[in-house]
């Protein structure tokens, strides 16, 4: 077995690819591996606050990365440093973001944390984001404050962060000395907690109040964090009153934010509120072309349409999928075509549906139709048994990585041609509108919810 240090380091490398740099340095940099056993990994974190946040926001991500690395499920636990006093931390450099943090004078030019990667020129405009884009452009180009604050809201992966950075880049292009600072509400929270701990609130205030423009991303993170909300309220007012621009993003409309004080919600609403909706197919296809171009790759139209129609609601996923297609083609020396994209989609769907195992599928289908698992494995051919059996085989083929012969074996040693037959038959049924289609949908939802018997 590899050492806990190696495993955790590999895990961190993967996580760093998947979470925003800000969140990574706030939450993951100060962690280190405490113990690794056959079945579990315990990670040490600075205090309870980190423990809760990692637990709440990143547990599933870490778990799935560990599973990919080790090939088996790993029981993940967090402990505070105080709970693991004897650890030596030297194997993994413990980069305390907080030390860095306090050295940074946010109000200095050049320390804006604006990511040059995201600009208006590589943002595709469609009807779903037209309004938010126009609002962002207007704030970026306006010398006078017209919209303050600018509040952009929309679902995950729809381009909110991209637009915030694009505004920042435009402002910096016009005047590189502008005192602007981008950060997530998460980072703001960590900064506040550390400053309170060090009893250094004046320095905290000095980091924000002299800014010309403050961007706070994912403001919904402040939900339930009363002390942070209070301090954010003061920060906001101080900037607002001195006619400085505040730009915020959130996953919800201000009024719909839960556990956020009313006085903040009404401040959020007082400027311009712009939403980003789920993009239509054409916009998604255009985004795919743009992203592929950035990687110097050509994507045939049928592949672009295939990807765009399969990834419904999240542009980050769309991009992730596209990158997989590109990477897969290059590893396997295959050309990028529809067949390859279909292969990649299978893997992608599998990753997203870790609840789908052969045994869960069999159990859920059997209980849904009120038959026994042994019946499903039997040779019985009555309709009451054969239909559920075919549905289960279909789901195994669609949602797991098992090969046809493997699936056949799990169903009492059936031949792989039986699996193919079931799959074909069900694919047809699913395309017709009938009771069976409804049943299959309900079964999928049951398995996805993880609430199977
Ligand atoms: P959010 O902050 O809303 O969760 P992001 O801004 O991080 O989403 O966007 C996720 C990814 O999708 C980013 O890589 C971003 O560049 C890309 N993206 C989103 N919308 C667009 C768009 N309209 N044009 C180009 N890329 C986009
Ligand atoms: Mg974002």
Short mmCIF file of C-alpha atoms and ligand atoms in Angstrom, two decimals:
data_model
loop_
_atom_site.label_atom_id
_atom_site.label_comp_id
_atom_site.label_asym_id
_atom_site.label_seq_id
_atom_site.Cartn_x
_atom_site.Cartn_y
_atom_site.Cartn_z
CA UNK A 1 0.00 0.00 0.00
CA UNK A 2 1.27 3.41 -0.77
CA UNK A 3 2.01 5.78 2.04
CA UNK A 4 -0.62 8.12 3.35
CA UNK A 5 1.52 11.05 2.23
CA UNK A 6 1.72 9.83 -1.36
CA UNK A 7 -1.96 9.04 -1.50
CA UNK A 8 -3.00 12.38 -0.09
CA UNK A 9 -0.59 14.24 -2.32
CA UNK A 10 -1.98 12.50 -5.40
CA UNK A 11 -5.47 13.22 -4.20
CA UNK A 12 -4.67 16.89 -3.71
CA UNK A 13 -3.25 17.15 -7.21
CA UNK A 14 -6.53 15.88 -8.62
CA UNK A 15 -8.60 18.10 -6.39
CA UNK A 16 -6.59 21.14 -7.35
CA UNK A 17 -7.63 20.51 -10.95
CA UNK A 18 -11.26 20.52 -9.98
CA UNK A 19 -11.85 23.29 -7.50
CA UNK A 20 -11.23 27.02 -7.88
CA UNK A 21 -7.73 28.06 -6.83
CA UNK A 22 -9.15 30.20 -4.04
CA UNK A 23 -11.06 27.36 -2.46
CA UNK A 24 -8.16 25.00 -2.86
CA UNK A 25 -5.77 27.20 -1.00
CA UNK A 26 -8.31 28.06 1.65
CA UNK A 27 -9.43 24.53 2.48
CA UNK A 28 -6.96 21.99 1.18
CA UNK A 29 -3.54 23.53 1.62
CA UNK A 30 -3.62 23.34 5.41
CA UNK A 31 -4.55 19.65 5.50
CA UNK A 32 -2.32 16.63 5.96
CA UNK A 33 -2.84 12.91 6.20
CA UNK A 34 -3.12 11.63 9.75
CA UNK A 35 -3.62 7.90 9.26
CA UNK A 36 -4.18 5.39 6.50
CA UNK A 37 -5.47 1.89 7.11
CA UNK A 38 -6.72 -0.83 4.78
CA UNK A 39 -10.12 0.74 4.63
CA UNK A 40 -9.85 4.32 5.75
CA UNK A 41 -8.00 7.58 5.54
CA UNK A 42 -8.04 10.23 8.25
CA UNK A 43 -7.16 13.76 7.34
CA UNK A 44 -6.02 16.31 9.88
CA UNK A 45 -7.34 19.85 9.53
CA UNK A 46 -6.61 23.01 11.53
CA UNK A 47 -9.86 23.25 13.48
CA UNK A 48 -13.56 22.43 13.64
CA UNK A 49 -14.45 25.11 11.18
CA UNK A 50 -12.34 23.44 8.46
CA UNK A 51 -13.72 20.08 9.45
CA UNK A 52 -17.28 21.22 8.98
CA UNK A 53 -16.62 22.99 5.75
CA UNK A 54 -14.74 20.09 4.16
CA UNK A 55 -17.34 17.69 5.44
CA UNK A 56 -20.20 19.73 4.07
CA UNK A 57 -18.81 20.90 0.76
CA UNK A 58 -16.05 18.60 -0.36
CA UNK A 59 -16.65 15.19 1.16
CA UNK A 60 -18.04 13.61 -1.98
CA UNK A 61 -15.38 15.06 -4.21
CA UNK A 62 -12.53 13.78 -2.01
CA UNK A 63 -14.17 10.41 -1.61
CA UNK A 64 -14.59 9.95 -5.34
CA UNK A 65 -11.00 11.04 -6.09
CA UNK A 66 -9.70 8.59 -3.48
CA UNK A 67 -11.79 5.86 -4.99
CA UNK A 68 -10.39 6.54 -8.44
CA UNK A 69 -6.86 6.50 -7.07
CA UNK A 70 -7.12 3.35 -4.99
CA UNK A 71 -9.74 1.51 -7.00
CA UNK A 72 -11.90 0.88 -3.93
CA UNK A 73 -14.14 2.84 -1.61
CA UNK A 74 -12.23 4.48 1.22
CA UNK A 75 -13.74 5.54 4.48
CA UNK A 76 -12.83 9.19 4.87
CA UNK A 77 -12.61 11.02 8.18
CA UNK A 78 -11.49 14.41 9.34
CA UNK A 79 -9.85 15.20 12.65
CA UNK A 80 -8.68 18.50 14.00
CA UNK A 81 -4.96 18.97 14.60
CA UNK A 82 -5.70 19.00 18.30
CA UNK A 83 -7.09 15.49 17.94
CA UNK A 84 -3.88 14.23 16.32
CA UNK A 85 -1.15 15.81 18.45
CA UNK A 86 1.68 13.42 17.58
CA UNK A 87 1.66 13.90 13.85
CA UNK A 88 4.71 14.93 11.97
CA UNK A 89 3.66 17.20 9.21
CA UNK A 90 6.91 17.51 7.39
CA UNK A 91 6.15 15.09 4.56
CA UNK A 92 3.58 17.38 3.05
CA UNK A 93 4.54 21.01 3.22
CA UNK A 94 1.88 22.62 5.29
CA UNK A 95 1.23 25.78 3.51
CA UNK A 96 -0.76 27.84 5.92
CA UNK A 97 -2.81 30.07 3.68
CA UNK A 98 -3.51 32.26 6.64
CA UNK A 99 0.11 33.39 6.94
CA UNK A 100 0.11 34.31 3.28
CA UNK A 101 -3.22 35.88 3.71
CA UNK A 102 -2.22 38.33 6.32
CA UNK A 103 0.81 39.44 4.37
CA UNK A 104 -1.28 40.35 1.38
CA UNK A 105 -2.45 43.87 1.15
CA UNK A 106 -5.51 43.36 -0.90
CA UNK A 107 -5.80 46.96 -1.75
CA UNK A 108 -2.51 46.95 -3.62
CA UNK A 109 -2.53 46.89 -7.36
CA UNK A 110 -1.30 43.63 -8.82
CA UNK A 111 -2.87 41.58 -6.06
CA UNK A 112 -6.33 41.53 -7.43
CA UNK A 113 -6.65 37.72 -7.81
CA UNK A 114 -8.29 38.41 -11.13
CA UNK A 115 -7.75 35.46 -13.43
CA UNK A 116 -6.54 36.62 -16.87
CA UNK A 117 -8.01 33.46 -18.39
CA UNK A 118 -11.56 34.78 -18.23
CA UNK A 119 -12.33 37.68 -20.53
CA UNK A 120 -15.29 39.11 -22.38
CA UNK A 121 -13.71 38.03 -25.64
CA UNK A 122 -13.89 34.36 -24.73
CA UNK A 123 -17.37 34.58 -23.24
CA UNK A 124 -20.07 33.42 -25.64
CA UNK A 125 -23.24 35.44 -25.50
CA UNK A 126 -26.62 33.82 -26.05
CA UNK A 127 -30.15 34.54 -24.93
CA UNK A 128 -29.49 32.76 -21.61
CA UNK A 129 -26.80 35.18 -20.49
CA UNK A 130 -27.35 38.24 -22.68
CA UNK A 131 -28.63 40.42 -19.88
CA UNK A 132 -25.95 39.48 -17.37
CA UNK A 133 -23.31 39.97 -20.03
CA UNK A 134 -24.63 43.43 -20.93
CA UNK A 135 -24.80 44.42 -17.28
CA UNK A 136 -21.26 43.18 -16.67
CA UNK A 137 -19.94 45.01 -19.70
CA UNK A 138 -21.63 48.19 -18.65
CA UNK A 139 -20.19 48.04 -15.13
CA UNK A 140 -16.74 47.24 -16.53
CA UNK A 141 -16.78 50.22 -18.85
CA UNK A 142 -18.59 52.73 -16.75
CA UNK A 143 -16.66 55.41 -15.02
CA UNK A 144 -19.68 56.54 -13.09
CA UNK A 145 -21.45 54.20 -10.78
CA UNK A 146 -24.77 53.33 -12.27
CA UNK A 147 -25.35 49.86 -10.99
CA UNK A 148 -24.20 49.28 -7.47
CA UNK A 149 -24.05 46.58 -6.43
CA UNK A 150 -24.13 44.42 -9.52
CA UNK A 151 -25.60 41.11 -8.46
CA UNK A 152 -25.28 38.20 -10.89
CA UNK A 153 -27.08 35.00 -10.08
CA UNK A 154 -27.56 31.63 -11.74
CA UNK A 155 -27.02 27.89 -11.40
CA UNK A 156 -23.72 26.10 -11.00
CA UNK A 157 -21.25 26.30 -13.86
CA UNK A 158 -23.16 28.84 -15.92
CA UNK A 159 -20.49 31.53 -16.16
CA UNK A 160 -20.90 33.78 -13.09
CA UNK A 161 -17.26 33.59 -12.04
CA UNK A 162 -16.20 34.00 -15.65
CA UNK A 163 -18.15 37.26 -15.92
CA UNK A 164 -16.76 38.60 -12.64
CA UNK A 165 -13.17 38.05 -13.81
CA UNK A 166 -13.99 39.49 -17.23
CA UNK A 167 -15.14 42.71 -15.55
CA UNK A 168 -11.95 42.73 -13.46
CA UNK A 169 -9.73 42.21 -16.48
CA UNK A 170 -11.41 45.03 -18.37
CA UNK A 171 -11.00 47.41 -15.45
CA UNK A 172 -7.33 46.46 -15.06
CA UNK A 173 -6.69 46.88 -18.78
CA UNK A 174 -8.00 50.40 -18.61
CA UNK A 175 -6.14 51.25 -15.46
CA UNK A 176 -3.65 48.73 -14.11
CA UNK A 177 -3.41 50.73 -10.92
CA UNK A 178 -7.05 50.18 -10.02
CA UNK A 179 -7.40 48.79 -6.56
CA UNK A 180 -9.61 45.83 -7.19
CA UNK A 181 -9.90 42.53 -5.43
CA UNK A 182 -11.69 39.33 -6.32
CA UNK A 183 -12.40 36.73 -3.70
CA UNK A 184 -14.99 34.13 -2.87
CA UNK A 185 -17.30 34.50 0.09
CA UNK A 186 -15.48 31.45 1.43
CA UNK A 187 -12.15 33.27 1.44
CA UNK A 188 -13.76 36.30 3.02
CA UNK A 189 -15.03 34.04 5.79
CA UNK A 190 -11.64 32.44 6.39
CA UNK A 191 -9.98 35.84 6.43
CA UNK A 192 -12.44 37.10 9.00
CA UNK A 193 -12.08 34.08 11.25
CA UNK A 194 -8.31 34.23 11.19
CA UNK A 195 -8.34 37.96 11.84
CA UNK A 196 -10.65 37.50 14.79
CA UNK A 197 -8.45 34.74 16.11
CA UNK A 198 -5.40 36.96 15.88
CA UNK A 199 -7.33 39.83 17.28
CA UNK A 200 -6.42 41.86 14.25
CA UNK A 201 -9.61 43.35 12.92
CA UNK A 202 -8.13 46.72 12.00
CA UNK A 203 -5.86 44.99 9.48
CA UNK A 204 -8.85 43.07 8.17
CA UNK A 205 -10.75 46.28 7.56
CA UNK A 206 -7.72 47.85 5.93
CA UNK A 207 -7.67 45.06 3.42
CA UNK A 208 -11.12 45.83 2.08
CA UNK A 209 -12.10 49.39 2.73
CA UNK A 210 -9.56 51.14 0.48
CA UNK A 211 -10.65 49.14 -2.58
CA UNK A 212 -12.13 50.72 -5.70
CA UNK A 213 -13.91 47.55 -6.71
CA UNK A 214 -14.68 44.51 -4.57
CA UNK A 215 -15.85 41.25 -6.13
CA UNK A 216 -17.33 38.62 -3.85
CA UNK A 217 -18.17 35.37 -5.57
CA UNK A 218 -20.74 32.84 -4.34
CA UNK A 219 -22.21 35.02 -1.65
CA UNK A 220 -24.67 32.25 -0.74
CA UNK A 221 -21.77 30.75 1.19
CA UNK A 222 -22.47 33.28 3.94
CA UNK A 223 -25.75 31.50 4.76
CA UNK A 224 -26.03 30.92 8.46
CA UNK A 225 -22.69 32.58 9.21
CA UNK A 226 -23.97 35.50 11.24
CA UNK A 227 -20.69 37.03 12.28
CA UNK A 228 -19.36 37.00 8.72
CA UNK A 229 -22.60 38.49 7.45
CA UNK A 230 -22.34 41.28 9.97
CA UNK A 231 -18.78 42.11 8.95
CA UNK A 232 -19.65 41.86 5.30
CA UNK A 233 -22.52 44.28 5.89
CA UNK A 234 -20.07 46.84 7.34
CA UNK A 235 -17.60 46.27 4.51
CA UNK A 236 -20.34 46.64 1.95
CA UNK A 237 -21.66 49.84 3.51
CA UNK A 238 -18.22 51.37 3.82
CA UNK A 239 -17.52 50.80 0.14
CA UNK A 240 -20.97 51.76 -0.99
CA UNK A 241 -20.95 54.99 0.92
CA UNK A 242 -17.62 56.00 -0.55
CA UNK A 243 -19.03 55.28 -4.02
CA UNK A 244 -16.97 52.18 -4.69
CA UNK A 245 -18.25 49.39 -6.88
CA UNK A 246 -19.33 46.09 -5.36
CA UNK A 247 -19.94 43.09 -7.60
CA UNK A 248 -21.49 39.93 -6.24
CA UNK A 249 -22.51 36.54 -7.49
CA UNK A 250 -24.84 33.98 -6.04
CA UNK A 251 -26.66 30.81 -6.96
CA UNK A 252 -30.02 32.39 -6.13
CA UNK A 253 -32.02 35.57 -6.49
CA UNK A 254 -31.39 37.78 -3.40
CA UNK A 255 -34.88 37.23 -1.96
CA UNK A 256 -34.50 33.48 -2.28
CA UNK A 257 -31.28 33.29 -0.31
CA UNK A 258 -31.92 31.43 2.89
CA UNK A 259 -30.27 32.16 6.21
CA UNK A 260 -29.04 35.52 4.98
CA UNK A 261 -30.11 38.55 6.98
CA UNK A 262 -32.86 40.66 5.52
CA UNK A 263 -30.76 43.83 5.61
CA UNK A 264 -28.17 42.17 3.39
CA UNK A 265 -30.71 40.74 0.99
CA UNK A 266 -32.27 44.12 0.52
CA UNK A 267 -28.82 45.66 -0.11
CA UNK A 268 -28.18 43.00 -2.74
CA UNK A 269 -31.38 43.90 -4.50
CA UNK A 270 -30.82 47.61 -4.42
CA UNK A 271 -28.53 47.77 -7.45
CA UNK A 272 -28.84 45.74 -10.61
CA UNK A 273 -29.78 42.09 -10.39
CA UNK A 274 -29.04 40.02 -13.50
CA UNK A 275 -29.53 36.31 -13.97
CA UNK A 276 -27.87 33.69 -16.11
CA UNK A 277 -30.07 30.89 -17.33
CA UNK A 278 -29.34 27.49 -18.76
CA UNK A 279 -27.95 27.99 -22.27
CA UNK A 280 -29.73 26.70 -25.34
CA UNK A 281 -28.18 24.20 -27.71
CA UNK A 282 -26.71 26.77 -30.11
CA UNK A 283 -24.97 28.64 -27.30
CA UNK A 284 -23.57 25.40 -25.93
CA UNK A 285 -22.26 24.41 -29.34
CA UNK A 286 -20.65 27.83 -29.76
CA UNK A 287 -19.00 27.47 -26.35
CA UNK A 288 -17.64 24.06 -27.34
CA UNK A 289 -16.08 25.52 -30.49
CA UNK A 290 -14.57 28.38 -28.51
CA UNK A 291 -13.09 26.08 -25.87
CA UNK A 292 -11.78 23.65 -28.48
CA UNK A 293 -10.15 26.54 -30.27
CA UNK A 294 -8.36 27.48 -27.06
CA UNK A 295 -6.89 23.96 -27.10
CA UNK A 296 -6.06 24.15 -30.80
CA UNK A 297 -8.42 21.31 -31.56
CA UNK A 298 -11.03 20.92 -34.23
CA UNK A 299 -14.33 19.44 -33.15
CA UNK A 300 -16.64 18.15 -35.89
CA UNK A 301 -20.13 19.58 -35.76
CA UNK A 302 -21.90 16.30 -35.03
CA UNK A 303 -19.61 15.76 -32.03
CA UNK A 304 -20.23 19.28 -30.74
CA UNK A 305 -23.99 18.80 -31.04
CA UNK A 306 -23.75 15.39 -29.38
CA UNK A 307 -21.86 16.82 -26.40
CA UNK A 308 -24.14 19.84 -26.15
CA UNK A 309 -27.27 17.73 -26.16
CA UNK A 310 -25.98 15.30 -23.57
CA UNK A 311 -24.68 17.78 -21.05
CA UNK A 312 -27.79 19.67 -20.17
CA UNK A 313 -27.28 22.20 -17.47
CA UNK A 314 -23.70 22.98 -16.62
CA UNK A 315 -21.04 24.59 -18.79
CA UNK A 316 -18.24 23.49 -16.50
CA UNK A 317 -19.33 19.90 -17.13
CA UNK A 318 -19.62 20.62 -20.82
CA UNK A 319 -16.03 21.79 -20.79
CA UNK A 320 -14.93 18.85 -18.64
CA UNK A 321 -16.55 16.50 -21.08
CA UNK A 322 -14.94 18.17 -24.07
CA UNK A 323 -11.52 17.93 -22.44
CA UNK A 324 -12.07 14.26 -21.81
CA UNK A 325 -12.93 13.72 -25.44
CA UNK A 326 -9.77 15.55 -26.50
CA UNK A 327 -7.60 13.68 -23.99
CA UNK A 328 -9.13 10.32 -24.83
CA UNK A 329 -8.54 10.84 -28.55
CA UNK A 330 -4.94 11.72 -27.95
CA UNK A 331 -4.23 8.79 -25.56
CA UNK A 332 -5.78 6.26 -27.87
CA UNK A 333 -4.55 7.86 -31.08
CA UNK A 334 -8.08 7.93 -32.35
CA UNK A 335 -9.66 10.70 -34.29
CA UNK A 336 -12.31 12.86 -32.64
CA UNK A 337 -15.57 11.56 -33.99
CA UNK A 338 -19.04 10.67 -32.83
CA UNK A 339 -18.18 7.10 -31.89
CA UNK A 340 -15.34 8.24 -29.67
CA UNK A 341 -17.53 10.86 -28.01
CA UNK A 342 -20.12 8.17 -27.29
CA UNK A 343 -17.48 6.00 -25.62
CA UNK A 344 -16.39 8.89 -23.46
CA UNK A 345 -19.96 9.68 -22.50
CA UNK A 346 -20.37 6.21 -21.09
CA UNK A 347 -17.46 6.72 -18.72
CA UNK A 348 -18.70 10.17 -17.85
CA UNK A 349 -22.18 8.96 -16.98
CA UNK A 350 -20.68 6.14 -14.99
CA UNK A 351 -18.64 8.54 -12.87
CA UNK A 352 -21.68 10.58 -12.10
CA UNK A 353 -23.72 7.60 -11.11
CA UNK A 354 -21.70 5.79 -8.55
CA UNK A 355 -24.92 4.51 -6.98
CA UNK A 356 -25.44 2.19 -9.91
CA UNK A 357 -23.96 -1.19 -9.12
CA UNK A 358 -25.24 -4.46 -10.50
CA UNK A 359 -26.54 -5.50 -7.12
CA UNK A 360 -28.31 -2.20 -6.40
CA UNK A 361 -29.89 -2.32 -9.83
CA UNK A 362 -31.09 -5.89 -9.32
CA UNK A 363 -32.37 -5.17 -5.82
CA UNK A 364 -34.19 -2.02 -6.82
CA UNK A 365 -35.79 -3.50 -9.91
CA UNK A 366 -36.83 -6.63 -8.00
CA UNK A 367 -38.43 -4.66 -5.20
CA UNK A 368 -40.08 -2.24 -7.64
CA UNK A 369 -41.81 -5.13 -9.42
CA UNK A 370 -42.21 -7.14 -6.25
CA UNK A 371 -40.33 -10.21 -7.45
CA UNK A 372 -37.40 -12.10 -5.98
CA UNK A 373 -33.80 -11.59 -7.05
CA UNK A 374 -33.56 -15.34 -7.48
CA UNK A 375 -36.38 -15.12 -10.01
CA UNK A 376 -34.39 -12.60 -11.97
CA UNK A 377 -31.48 -15.01 -12.07
CA UNK A 378 -33.69 -17.95 -12.95
CA UNK A 379 -34.67 -19.23 -16.36
CA UNK A 380 -38.33 -18.30 -15.88
CA UNK A 381 -39.78 -16.66 -18.95
CA UNK A 382 -43.13 -15.38 -17.78
CA UNK A 383 -43.73 -11.72 -18.50
CA UNK A 384 -43.78 -10.82 -14.79
CA UNK A 385 -40.20 -12.00 -14.52
CA UNK A 386 -38.73 -11.41 -17.96
CA UNK A 387 -39.65 -7.73 -18.16
CA UNK A 388 -37.97 -6.77 -14.87
CA UNK A 389 -34.98 -8.91 -15.83
CA UNK A 390 -34.64 -7.08 -19.13
CA UNK A 391 -34.94 -3.71 -17.44
CA UNK A 392 -32.24 -4.63 -14.94
CA UNK A 393 -29.93 -5.84 -17.72
CA UNK A 394 -30.56 -2.67 -19.66
CA UNK A 395 -29.67 -0.52 -16.66
CA UNK A 396 -26.51 -2.54 -15.97
CA UNK A 397 -25.43 -1.99 -19.54
CA UNK A 398 -26.23 1.72 -19.53
CA UNK A 399 -25.08 2.67 -16.07
CA UNK A 400 -22.20 0.40 -15.12
CA UNK A 401 -18.90 -0.41 -16.71
CA UNK A 402 -19.46 -4.16 -16.72
CA UNK A 403 -19.03 -6.01 -19.96
CA UNK A 404 -21.87 -7.92 -21.59
CA UNK A 405 -20.58 -11.36 -20.49
CA UNK A 406 -20.07 -10.05 -16.94
CA UNK A 407 -23.61 -8.80 -16.78
CA UNK A 408 -24.89 -12.09 -18.17
CA UNK A 409 -23.01 -13.97 -15.44
CA UNK A 410 -24.62 -11.90 -12.69
CA UNK A 411 -28.02 -12.86 -14.02
CA UNK A 412 -27.56 -16.55 -13.39
CA UNK A 413 -25.13 -17.27 -16.19
CA UNK A 414 -27.04 -15.86 -19.13
CA UNK A 415 -25.36 -15.52 -22.47
CA UNK A 416 -24.14 -12.09 -23.55
CA UNK A 417 -26.52 -12.20 -26.51
CA UNK A 418 -29.40 -12.21 -24.02
CA UNK A 419 -28.02 -8.99 -22.54
CA UNK A 420 -27.75 -7.44 -26.00
CA UNK A 421 -31.30 -8.48 -26.78
CA UNK A 422 -32.64 -6.97 -23.55
CA UNK A 423 -30.72 -3.79 -24.09
CA UNK A 424 -32.03 -3.37 -27.65
CA UNK A 425 -35.59 -4.10 -26.64
CA UNK A 426 -35.51 -1.66 -23.72
CA UNK A 427 -33.85 1.08 -25.74
CA UNK A 428 -36.81 0.86 -28.06
CA UNK A 429 -39.36 0.83 -25.27
CA UNK A 430 -37.73 3.85 -23.64
CA UNK A 431 -38.25 5.80 -26.81
CA UNK A 432 -41.94 5.07 -26.84
CA UNK A 433 -44.20 6.68 -24.32
CA UNK A 434 -45.67 3.98 -22.19
CA UNK A 435 -45.98 2.67 -18.68
CA UNK A 436 -42.69 0.84 -18.92
CA UNK A 437 -40.84 3.99 -19.80
CA UNK A 438 -42.32 5.57 -16.71
CA UNK A 439 -41.27 2.61 -14.58
CA UNK A 440 -37.70 2.74 -15.87
CA UNK A 441 -37.52 6.45 -15.09
CA UNK A 442 -38.81 5.87 -11.58
CA UNK A 443 -36.30 3.10 -10.99
CA UNK A 444 -33.45 5.30 -12.20
CA UNK A 445 -34.59 8.08 -9.88
CA UNK A 446 -34.77 5.63 -6.98
CA UNK A 447 -31.22 4.44 -7.56
CA UNK A 448 -29.91 7.96 -8.11
CA UNK A 449 -31.45 9.15 -4.87
CA UNK A 450 -29.53 6.43 -3.04
CA UNK A 451 -32.71 5.65 -1.13
CA UNK A 452 -32.97 2.11 -2.36
CA UNK A 453 -34.05 -0.66 -0.06
P1 LIG B 1 -20.18 29.59 -12.21
O1 LIG B 1 -19.29 30.57 -11.50
O2 LIG B 1 -21.49 30.17 -12.64
O3 LIG B 1 -20.37 28.31 -11.44
P2 LIG B 1 -18.04 29.58 -14.13
O4 LIG B 1 -17.97 31.01 -14.42
O5 LIG B 1 -16.97 29.01 -13.26
O6 LIG B 1 -19.47 29.18 -13.56
O7 LIG B 1 -18.09 28.80 -15.52
C1 LIG B 1 -17.76 27.44 -15.64
C2 LIG B 1 -16.96 27.22 -16.90
O8 LIG B 1 -17.79 27.46 -18.00
C3 LIG B 1 -15.80 28.17 -17.01
O9 LIG B 1 -14.70 27.49 -17.54
C4 LIG B 1 -16.28 29.24 -17.97
O10 LIG B 1 -15.21 29.74 -18.75
C5 LIG B 1 -17.24 28.45 -18.84
N1 LIG B 1 -18.32 29.29 -19.35
C6 LIG B 1 -19.49 29.57 -18.75
N2 LIG B 1 -20.26 30.35 -19.52
C7 LIG B 1 -19.55 30.60 -20.65
C8 LIG B 1 -19.80 31.34 -21.84
N3 LIG B 1 -20.95 31.99 -22.02
N4 LIG B 1 -18.83 31.36 -22.78
C9 LIG B 1 -17.68 30.70 -22.60
N5 LIG B 1 -17.39 29.97 -21.51
C10 LIG B 1 -18.30 29.91 -20.54
MG1 LIG B 2 -18.35 30.35 -9.71
#
